[in-house]
Amino acid sequence: MAKPPRLFLPGPTAVADEVLEAQARRLIGHRGPEIAALLESIQPRLRQVFQTDHRVYVSTSSATGLFEAAARSCIRERALCCVNGAFSERWAEVVEANGKAHARLEVEWGAPILADHVDEALGEAAADGAPFDAVTVVHNETSTGVTSPVDEIAAAIRAHERKRGEPILLLVDTVSSLGGIDVRTDEWGLDVCLTGGQKCLAIPPGLAFAAVSDRALERASSIPDRGWYFDFLIYEKYLERSQTPATPAVTLLYALDLQLDRILAEGLGARFARHRAMADHVRSWALDRFDVLAPEGYRSDSVTAVVNTREIDVGALNAFLAGTVDWIVSNGYAKLKDKTFRIGHMGDHTVEECAELTGAIDMFLGEG
Ligand code: PLP
């Protein structure tokens, strides 16, 4: 098979050679002392990256599995699902498919979810006598390149919770932000903060993670039908013995082990600053040549959805990029296909690589 081009996708992202190579070590069993030592050493570093004192569960699944986990373990009566793009829509579908009552708070693709929207929806539901006990939000909508102000949304939810006297759990998808954009799990009061490894954390796909609060576990213990594979209480039971409920993807844990060291050696602050600098470069380039879908103030630091104002052929662009600089970018997602294309400036990418990429797109445009 010909060597595939390097990835400038908004996930999976390019993985450093040394991280890929870390997977090629001899395997260990999943119930012995070696795996316990590995998981014990990974746990505090994961907590640092999540900025949490809560436990962080490691799931051998993609991030969508944890949509199901959060829905099954945390929604007892009724959830408010905030929808502003393809992945928040998927989360609402997962909630529905798991038989959980819910209502959607929908704004157009490309817009952020704002605290006022959530405040209004929670207020109306309480007045109608059908209050929500959980809210799902996607922090960084990868389909549109929009970052929603989760800290403000969290504050609005807390105000309703005080009035109601019952927890309203905040379940947040940070799949394309955690490790690249500042996510303060504890300071913001997130009950579930879930992510996947293949985006800003820059490991190969196949692992997902969730920081889960005590309140969320209390809720889980009051819900009878939580399934098994994604039951947070089963995760908790095994975490207490430094194991996972079922056989984990051991080789991915090797990759994670090394990558967590690399992330913490860079420093979270420096990593966020690098993502901001990459985003600044890509955004200003895109605004000069095309347009950016996300409104100012809500533009993601990890992915830019460039509006295809020139109606370029995205397939031809990728063929050109692959042949010249050995990179590929991503087409727009679902209904935004060909109307946008997306550049994933996340993970271990650098500003220099972003400049190489945008320079090559300029050549494709005949402006290089
Ligand atoms: N949420 C967001 C914001 C995503 O970008 C993605 C994937 O791109 C997902 C959820 C689903 O993740 P996975 O494909 O790992 O299940």
Tab-separated table of C-alpha atoms and ligand atoms in Angstrom:
chain	number	residue	atom	x	y	z
A	1	MET	CA	0.000	0.000	0.000
A	2	ALA	CA	1.309	3.446	-0.873
A	3	LYS	CA	2.206	5.553	2.150
A	4	PRO	CA	-0.841	7.669	2.997
A	5	PRO	CA	-0.440	11.458	3.212
A	6	ARG	CA	0.116	13.162	6.562
A	7	LEU	CA	-3.040	14.324	8.289
A	8	PHE	CA	-4.136	17.916	8.793
A	9	LEU	CA	-7.628	16.640	9.534
A	10	PRO	CA	-9.659	17.665	12.576
A	11	GLY	CA	-9.114	14.132	13.805
A	12	PRO	CA	-7.629	11.711	13.554
A	13	THR	CA	-4.606	13.959	13.709
A	14	ALA	CA	-0.964	13.210	12.899
A	15	VAL	CA	0.795	11.196	15.592
A	16	ALA	CA	4.501	11.615	16.348
A	17	ASP	CA	6.680	8.721	15.158
A	18	GLU	CA	7.989	8.019	18.654
A	19	VAL	CA	4.392	7.746	19.950
A	20	LEU	CA	3.464	5.377	17.129
A	21	GLU	CA	6.580	3.340	17.823
A	22	ALA	CA	5.798	3.129	21.554
A	23	GLN	CA	2.965	0.781	20.595
A	24	ALA	CA	5.353	-1.849	19.312
A	25	ARG	CA	6.352	-3.081	22.779
A	26	ARG	CA	5.734	-6.567	24.099
A	27	LEU	CA	2.180	-6.996	25.395
A	28	ILE	CA	1.204	-7.363	29.037
A	29	GLY	CA	-1.866	-9.097	30.477
A	30	HIS	CA	-4.818	-6.996	31.567
A	31	ARG	CA	-5.238	-8.423	35.057
A	32	GLY	CA	-1.627	-8.514	36.225
A	33	PRO	CA	0.547	-6.081	38.199
A	34	GLU	CA	2.054	-4.506	35.068
A	35	ILE	CA	-1.251	-3.102	33.804
A	36	ALA	CA	-2.145	-1.860	37.288
A	37	ALA	CA	1.188	-0.030	37.450
A	38	LEU	CA	0.641	1.445	33.990
A	39	LEU	CA	-2.920	2.627	34.739
A	40	GLU	CA	-1.845	3.990	38.132
A	41	SER	CA	0.890	6.021	36.502
A	42	ILE	CA	-1.420	7.273	33.729
A	43	GLN	CA	-4.250	8.374	36.083
A	44	PRO	CA	-2.594	11.403	37.777
A	45	ARG	CA	-1.264	12.688	34.462
A	46	LEU	CA	-4.713	12.375	32.878
A	47	ARG	CA	-6.155	14.330	35.825
A	48	GLN	CA	-3.608	17.071	35.190
A	49	VAL	CA	-4.586	17.313	31.542
A	50	PHE	CA	-8.289	17.348	32.466
A	51	GLN	CA	-7.562	19.892	35.240
A	52	THR	CA	-9.540	17.753	37.647
A	53	ASP	CA	-9.324	15.955	40.952
A	54	HIS	CA	-12.080	13.595	39.785
A	55	ARG	CA	-11.334	10.143	38.491
A	56	VAL	CA	-10.747	9.855	34.727
A	57	TYR	CA	-12.046	6.649	33.144
A	58	VAL	CA	-10.206	5.154	30.179
A	59	SER	CA	-12.484	3.508	27.640
A	60	THR	CA	-11.420	1.269	24.795
A	61	SER	CA	-13.902	2.795	22.386
A	62	SER	CA	-14.147	5.901	20.342
A	63	ALA	CA	-15.598	8.994	22.019
A	64	THR	CA	-19.124	8.179	20.831
A	65	GLY	CA	-19.134	5.257	23.267
A	66	LEU	CA	-18.919	7.764	26.089
A	67	PHE	CA	-21.929	9.666	24.705
A	68	GLU	CA	-23.776	6.457	25.468
A	69	ALA	CA	-22.104	6.081	28.865
A	70	ALA	CA	-23.069	9.598	29.926
A	71	ALA	CA	-26.638	9.174	28.660
A	72	ARG	CA	-27.164	5.820	30.378
A	73	SER	CA	-25.442	6.681	33.651
A	74	CYS	CA	-26.446	10.328	34.140
A	75	ILE	CA	-29.892	11.077	32.673
A	76	ARG	CA	-32.627	9.965	35.039
A	77	GLU	CA	-35.715	11.949	34.007
A	78	ARG	CA	-35.065	14.225	31.078
A	79	ALA	CA	-32.141	15.920	29.370
A	80	LEU	CA	-31.654	19.140	27.481
A	81	CYS	CA	-29.498	18.376	24.432
A	82	CYS	CA	-27.833	21.465	22.979
A	83	VAL	CA	-27.417	21.060	19.219
A	84	ASN	CA	-25.297	23.340	17.035
A	85	GLY	CA	-23.614	20.933	14.609
A	86	ALA	CA	-23.130	17.316	13.625
A	87	PHE	CA	-21.605	15.941	16.833
A	88	SER	CA	-24.026	17.616	19.210
A	89	GLU	CA	-26.782	16.270	16.934
A	90	ARG	CA	-25.241	12.809	17.232
A	91	TRP	CA	-25.230	13.081	21.031
A	92	ALA	CA	-28.960	13.925	20.988
A	93	GLU	CA	-29.512	10.868	18.759
A	94	VAL	CA	-27.586	8.672	21.193
A	95	VAL	CA	-29.690	10.010	24.087
A	96	GLU	CA	-32.825	9.206	22.103
A	97	ALA	CA	-31.583	5.773	21.017
A	98	ASN	CA	-31.024	4.923	24.677
A	99	GLY	CA	-34.653	5.684	25.425
A	100	LYS	CA	-34.008	8.827	27.460
A	101	ALA	CA	-36.564	11.633	27.437
A	102	HIS	CA	-35.034	14.836	26.126
A	103	ALA	CA	-35.648	18.117	24.338
A	104	ARG	CA	-33.325	19.786	21.876
A	105	LEU	CA	-32.071	23.316	22.111
A	106	GLU	CA	-31.122	23.897	18.490
A	107	VAL	CA	-29.262	26.792	16.939
A	108	GLU	CA	-28.024	26.924	13.375
A	109	TRP	CA	-24.834	25.094	12.416
A	110	GLY	CA	-22.015	27.592	12.755
A	111	ALA	CA	-23.503	29.365	15.790
A	112	PRO	CA	-22.403	28.804	19.397
A	113	ILE	CA	-24.606	27.619	22.249
A	114	LEU	CA	-24.877	30.557	24.641
A	115	ALA	CA	-25.626	30.658	28.356
A	116	ASP	CA	-28.767	32.714	27.707
A	117	HIS	CA	-30.157	29.972	25.437
A	118	VAL	CA	-29.630	27.368	28.146
A	119	ASP	CA	-30.955	29.644	30.882
A	120	GLU	CA	-34.148	30.235	28.928
A	121	ALA	CA	-34.667	26.538	28.097
A	122	LEU	CA	-34.141	25.476	31.727
A	123	GLY	CA	-36.489	28.209	32.966
A	124	GLU	CA	-39.261	27.254	30.525
A	125	ALA	CA	-38.989	23.554	31.337
A	126	ALA	CA	-39.176	24.222	35.082
A	127	ALA	CA	-42.211	26.485	34.596
A	128	ASP	CA	-43.888	23.742	32.527
A	129	GLY	CA	-43.305	21.227	35.328
A	130	ALA	CA	-40.968	19.094	33.161
A	131	PRO	CA	-37.516	20.089	34.459
A	132	PHE	CA	-34.267	18.775	33.036
A	133	ASP	CA	-31.866	16.830	35.220
A	134	ALA	CA	-28.960	16.886	32.747
A	135	VAL	CA	-27.650	19.041	29.902
A	136	THR	CA	-25.430	17.863	27.027
A	137	VAL	CA	-23.139	20.358	25.289
A	138	VAL	CA	-20.327	20.022	22.770
A	139	HIS	CA	-17.556	22.439	23.759
A	140	ASN	CA	-15.880	22.520	20.359
A	141	GLU	CA	-18.104	21.569	17.411
A	142	THR	CA	-15.652	19.950	15.021
A	143	SER	CA	-18.177	20.088	12.172
A	144	THR	CA	-18.291	23.897	12.239
A	145	GLY	CA	-15.169	25.046	14.107
A	146	VAL	CA	-17.242	26.741	16.819
A	147	THR	CA	-16.296	26.838	20.511
A	148	SER	CA	-19.177	27.450	22.914
A	149	PRO	CA	-18.626	29.227	26.267
A	150	VAL	CA	-19.038	26.206	28.524
A	151	ASP	CA	-17.907	28.154	31.600
A	152	GLU	CA	-20.819	30.598	31.171
A	153	ILE	CA	-23.249	27.782	30.376
A	154	ALA	CA	-22.131	26.014	33.556
A	155	ALA	CA	-22.775	29.145	35.635
A	156	ALA	CA	-26.293	29.474	34.173
A	157	ILE	CA	-27.037	25.835	34.999
A	158	ARG	CA	-25.785	26.248	38.575
A	159	ALA	CA	-28.187	29.177	39.098
A	160	HIS	CA	-31.135	26.960	38.076
A	161	GLU	CA	-29.861	24.145	40.211
A	162	ARG	CA	-29.850	26.418	43.282
A	163	LYS	CA	-33.460	27.395	42.593
A	164	ARG	CA	-34.482	23.800	42.036
A	165	GLY	CA	-32.497	22.261	44.887
A	166	GLU	CA	-31.573	19.230	42.745
A	167	PRO	CA	-28.505	18.538	40.630
A	168	ILE	CA	-28.678	19.361	36.929
A	169	LEU	CA	-25.688	17.445	35.602
A	170	LEU	CA	-23.555	19.123	32.970
A	171	LEU	CA	-22.260	16.596	30.435
A	172	VAL	CA	-19.668	18.067	28.104
A	173	ASP	CA	-17.995	16.767	24.959
A	174	THR	CA	-14.457	18.134	24.761
A	175	VAL	CA	-13.465	15.674	22.036
A	176	SER	CA	-11.718	18.218	19.828
A	177	SER	CA	-10.661	20.658	22.535
A	178	LEU	CA	-9.192	18.859	25.537
A	179	GLY	CA	-5.408	19.040	25.450
A	180	GLY	CA	-5.412	21.927	22.948
A	181	ILE	CA	-7.905	24.436	24.347
A	182	ASP	CA	-8.186	25.328	28.039
A	183	VAL	CA	-10.841	23.055	29.589
A	184	ARG	CA	-11.195	23.538	33.355
A	185	THR	CA	-13.188	20.517	34.411
A	186	ASP	CA	-13.359	21.281	38.137
A	187	GLU	CA	-13.284	25.069	38.047
A	188	TRP	CA	-16.206	25.107	35.593
A	189	GLY	CA	-18.012	22.320	37.461
A	190	LEU	CA	-18.346	19.742	34.670
A	191	ASP	CA	-19.975	16.508	35.833
A	192	VAL	CA	-18.859	14.525	32.821
A	193	CYS	CA	-16.039	15.815	30.635
A	194	LEU	CA	-15.441	13.327	27.832
A	195	THR	CA	-12.888	13.269	25.059
A	196	GLY	CA	-11.161	11.037	22.518
A	197	GLY	CA	-7.467	10.384	22.022
A	198	GLN	CA	-7.222	11.083	18.307
A	199	LYS	CA	-7.626	14.868	18.387
A	200	CYS	CA	-5.701	17.365	20.523
A	201	LEU	CA	-4.137	14.592	22.605
A	202	ALA	CA	-2.597	13.202	19.399
A	203	ILE	CA	-2.565	9.483	19.988
A	204	PRO	CA	-3.940	6.981	17.457
A	205	PRO	CA	-7.745	6.481	17.520
A	206	GLY	CA	-9.323	3.909	19.824
A	207	LEU	CA	-9.251	5.328	23.345
A	208	ALA	CA	-11.740	7.698	24.958
A	209	PHE	CA	-11.650	9.320	28.384
A	210	ALA	CA	-14.172	10.767	30.806
A	211	ALA	CA	-13.626	12.778	33.972
A	212	VAL	CA	-16.665	12.011	36.113
A	213	SER	CA	-17.798	13.855	39.255
A	214	ASP	CA	-19.052	12.290	42.497
A	215	ARG	CA	-22.453	13.805	41.757
A	216	ALA	CA	-22.560	11.974	38.447
A	217	LEU	CA	-21.764	8.682	40.172
A	218	GLU	CA	-24.475	9.349	42.772
A	219	ARG	CA	-26.920	9.906	39.936
A	220	ALA	CA	-25.799	6.672	38.258
A	221	SER	CA	-26.494	4.730	41.425
A	222	SER	CA	-30.113	5.952	41.295
A	223	ILE	CA	-30.667	4.771	37.697
A	224	PRO	CA	-31.464	1.060	37.321
A	225	ASP	CA	-30.931	0.433	33.608
A	226	ARG	CA	-27.391	1.560	32.804
A	227	GLY	CA	-26.284	-1.270	30.518
A	228	TRP	CA	-22.875	-2.829	31.260
A	229	TYR	CA	-20.051	-1.927	28.879
A	230	PHE	CA	-20.432	1.804	29.444
A	231	ASP	CA	-21.708	1.806	33.024
A	232	PHE	CA	-19.752	4.386	35.032
A	233	LEU	CA	-20.275	2.414	38.247
A	234	ILE	CA	-18.586	-0.615	36.690
A	235	TYR	CA	-15.742	1.629	35.486
A	236	GLU	CA	-15.430	2.916	39.059
A	237	LYS	CA	-15.307	-0.562	40.538
A	238	TYR	CA	-12.436	-1.538	38.246
A	239	LEU	CA	-10.611	1.776	38.584
A	240	GLU	CA	-10.438	1.135	42.324
A	241	ARG	CA	-8.269	-1.913	41.486
A	242	SER	CA	-6.388	-0.004	38.761
A	243	GLN	CA	-7.962	-2.081	36.030
A	244	THR	CA	-10.503	-1.582	33.277
A	245	PRO	CA	-13.759	-3.605	33.134
A	246	ALA	CA	-12.737	-5.483	29.958
A	247	THR	CA	-9.517	-5.993	27.986
A	248	PRO	CA	-8.167	-2.518	27.163
A	249	ALA	CA	-6.274	-1.572	24.010
A	250	VAL	CA	-2.919	-2.117	25.704
A	251	THR	CA	-0.810	-0.826	22.833
A	252	LEU	CA	-2.759	2.438	22.800
A	253	LEU	CA	-2.066	2.757	26.523
A	254	TYR	CA	1.647	2.559	25.699
A	255	ALA	CA	1.184	5.390	23.213
A	256	LEU	CA	-0.833	7.395	25.759
A	257	ASP	CA	1.796	6.831	28.454
A	258	LEU	CA	4.483	8.451	26.318
A	259	GLN	CA	2.239	11.158	24.887
A	260	LEU	CA	1.093	12.308	28.341
A	261	ASP	CA	4.742	12.857	29.235
A	262	ARG	CA	5.267	14.804	26.028
A	263	ILE	CA	2.152	16.921	26.677
A	264	LEU	CA	3.148	17.725	30.252
A	265	ALA	CA	6.761	18.411	29.231
A	266	GLU	CA	5.475	21.010	26.783
A	267	GLY	CA	3.177	22.357	29.537
A	268	LEU	CA	-0.572	22.872	29.219
A	269	GLY	CA	-0.228	26.659	29.014
A	270	ALA	CA	2.344	26.397	26.210
A	271	ARG	CA	0.178	23.841	24.402
A	272	PHE	CA	-2.869	26.126	24.534
A	273	ALA	CA	-0.738	29.062	23.341
A	274	ARG	CA	0.574	26.980	20.411
A	275	HIS	CA	-2.986	26.032	19.440
A	276	ARG	CA	-3.988	29.711	19.627
A	277	ALA	CA	-1.002	30.712	17.456
A	278	MET	CA	-1.827	28.029	14.861
A	279	ALA	CA	-5.479	29.138	14.851
A	280	ASP	CA	-4.465	32.800	14.452
A	281	HIS	CA	-2.355	31.907	11.439
A	282	VAL	CA	-4.999	29.744	9.755
A	283	ARG	CA	-7.860	32.134	10.527
A	284	SER	CA	-6.155	35.228	9.192
A	285	TRP	CA	-5.104	33.322	6.070
A	286	ALA	CA	-8.687	32.023	5.614
A	287	LEU	CA	-10.245	35.450	6.153
A	288	ASP	CA	-7.942	36.917	3.463
A	289	ARG	CA	-8.688	34.231	0.870
A	290	PHE	CA	-12.110	32.800	1.794
A	291	ASP	CA	-14.212	33.263	4.933
A	292	VAL	CA	-14.479	31.529	8.302
A	293	LEU	CA	-17.781	29.882	9.253
A	294	ALA	CA	-17.609	30.578	12.985
A	295	PRO	CA	-18.454	34.073	14.186
A	296	GLU	CA	-15.718	36.119	15.834
A	297	GLY	CA	-15.353	35.362	19.524
A	298	TYR	CA	-16.391	31.714	19.072
A	299	ARG	CA	-13.735	30.547	16.600
A	300	SER	CA	-12.078	27.321	17.588
A	301	ASP	CA	-8.361	27.165	18.314
A	302	SER	CA	-8.171	23.554	17.100
A	303	VAL	CA	-10.211	23.469	13.885
A	304	THR	CA	-11.147	26.073	11.302
A	305	ALA	CA	-14.087	25.492	8.957
A	306	VAL	CA	-13.161	27.621	5.945
A	307	VAL	CA	-16.170	28.784	3.916
A	308	ASN	CA	-15.528	27.739	0.323
A	309	THR	CA	-16.431	31.147	-1.171
A	310	ARG	CA	-14.357	30.386	-4.286
A	311	GLU	CA	-16.094	27.072	-4.874
A	312	ILE	CA	-12.824	25.213	-5.219
A	313	ASP	CA	-12.890	21.448	-5.764
A	314	VAL	CA	-11.881	20.106	-2.333
A	315	GLY	CA	-10.975	16.689	-3.800
A	316	ALA	CA	-8.626	18.351	-6.283
A	317	LEU	CA	-7.153	20.486	-3.500
A	318	ASN	CA	-6.374	17.375	-1.481
A	319	ALA	CA	-4.840	15.602	-4.471
A	320	PHE	CA	-2.612	18.647	-4.995
A	321	LEU	CA	-1.652	18.894	-1.321
A	322	ALA	CA	-0.891	15.190	-1.083
A	323	GLY	CA	1.320	15.395	-4.181
A	324	THR	CA	3.211	18.536	-3.154
A	325	VAL	CA	3.509	18.773	0.630
A	326	ASP	CA	2.247	15.301	1.636
A	327	TRP	CA	-0.629	16.723	3.726
A	328	ILE	CA	-4.378	16.405	3.405
A	329	VAL	CA	-7.160	18.526	4.901
A	330	SER	CA	-10.793	17.592	5.477
A	331	ASN	CA	-13.876	18.303	3.461
A	332	GLY	CA	-16.828	19.949	5.190
A	333	TYR	CA	-18.929	17.682	7.386
A	334	ALA	CA	-22.326	16.346	6.220
A	335	LYS	CA	-24.431	19.220	4.884
A	336	LEU	CA	-21.358	21.476	4.903
A	337	LYS	CA	-19.468	19.191	2.464
A	338	ASP	CA	-17.920	21.228	-0.380
A	339	LYS	CA	-19.454	24.382	1.138
A	340	THR	CA	-16.623	24.369	3.659
A	341	PHE	CA	-13.348	22.567	4.132
A	342	ARG	CA	-11.706	22.056	7.490
A	343	ILE	CA	-8.154	22.395	8.717
A	344	GLY	CA	-7.381	20.606	11.966
A	345	HIS	CA	-4.622	22.657	13.628
A	346	MET	CA	-4.487	20.431	16.651
A	347	GLY	CA	-2.379	17.989	18.584
A	348	ASP	CA	1.322	18.174	17.817
A	349	HIS	CA	1.099	20.389	14.739
A	350	THR	CA	3.175	23.559	14.661
A	351	VAL	CA	2.711	27.074	13.314
A	352	GLU	CA	5.458	26.309	10.767
A	353	GLU	CA	3.490	23.309	9.487
A	354	CYS	CA	0.347	25.461	9.279
A	355	ALA	CA	2.301	27.993	7.215
A	356	GLU	CA	3.593	25.223	4.942
A	357	LEU	CA	0.028	24.019	4.450
A	358	THR	CA	-1.531	27.413	3.748
A	359	GLY	CA	1.402	28.229	1.427
A	360	ALA	CA	0.633	25.060	-0.536
A	361	ILE	CA	-3.081	25.947	-0.722
A	362	ASP	CA	-2.018	29.327	-2.102
A	363	MET	CA	-0.049	27.498	-4.802
A	364	PHE	CA	-3.186	25.496	-5.616
A	365	LEU	CA	-5.120	28.772	-5.873
A	366	GLY	CA	-2.417	30.133	-8.197
A	367	GLU	CA	-1.480	32.749	-5.622
A	368	GLY	CA	1.675	31.193	-4.207
B	1	PLP	N1	-17.604	14.766	19.298
B	1	PLP	C1	-16.838	15.562	18.539
B	1	PLP	C2	-16.817	17.025	18.831
B	1	PLP	C3	-16.101	15.028	17.489
B	1	PLP	O1	-15.340	15.810	16.740
B	1	PLP	C4	-16.160	13.643	17.231
B	1	PLP	C5	-15.417	13.046	16.113
B	1	PLP	O2	-14.917	13.701	15.249
B	1	PLP	C6	-16.968	12.856	18.051
B	1	PLP	C7	-17.664	13.444	19.082
B	1	PLP	C8	-17.073	11.392	17.839
B	1	PLP	O3	-15.859	10.841	18.192
B	1	PLP	P1	-15.485	9.328	17.773
B	1	PLP	O4	-15.398	9.320	16.298
B	1	PLP	O5	-14.161	9.172	18.478
B	1	PLP	O6	-16.541	8.454	18.314
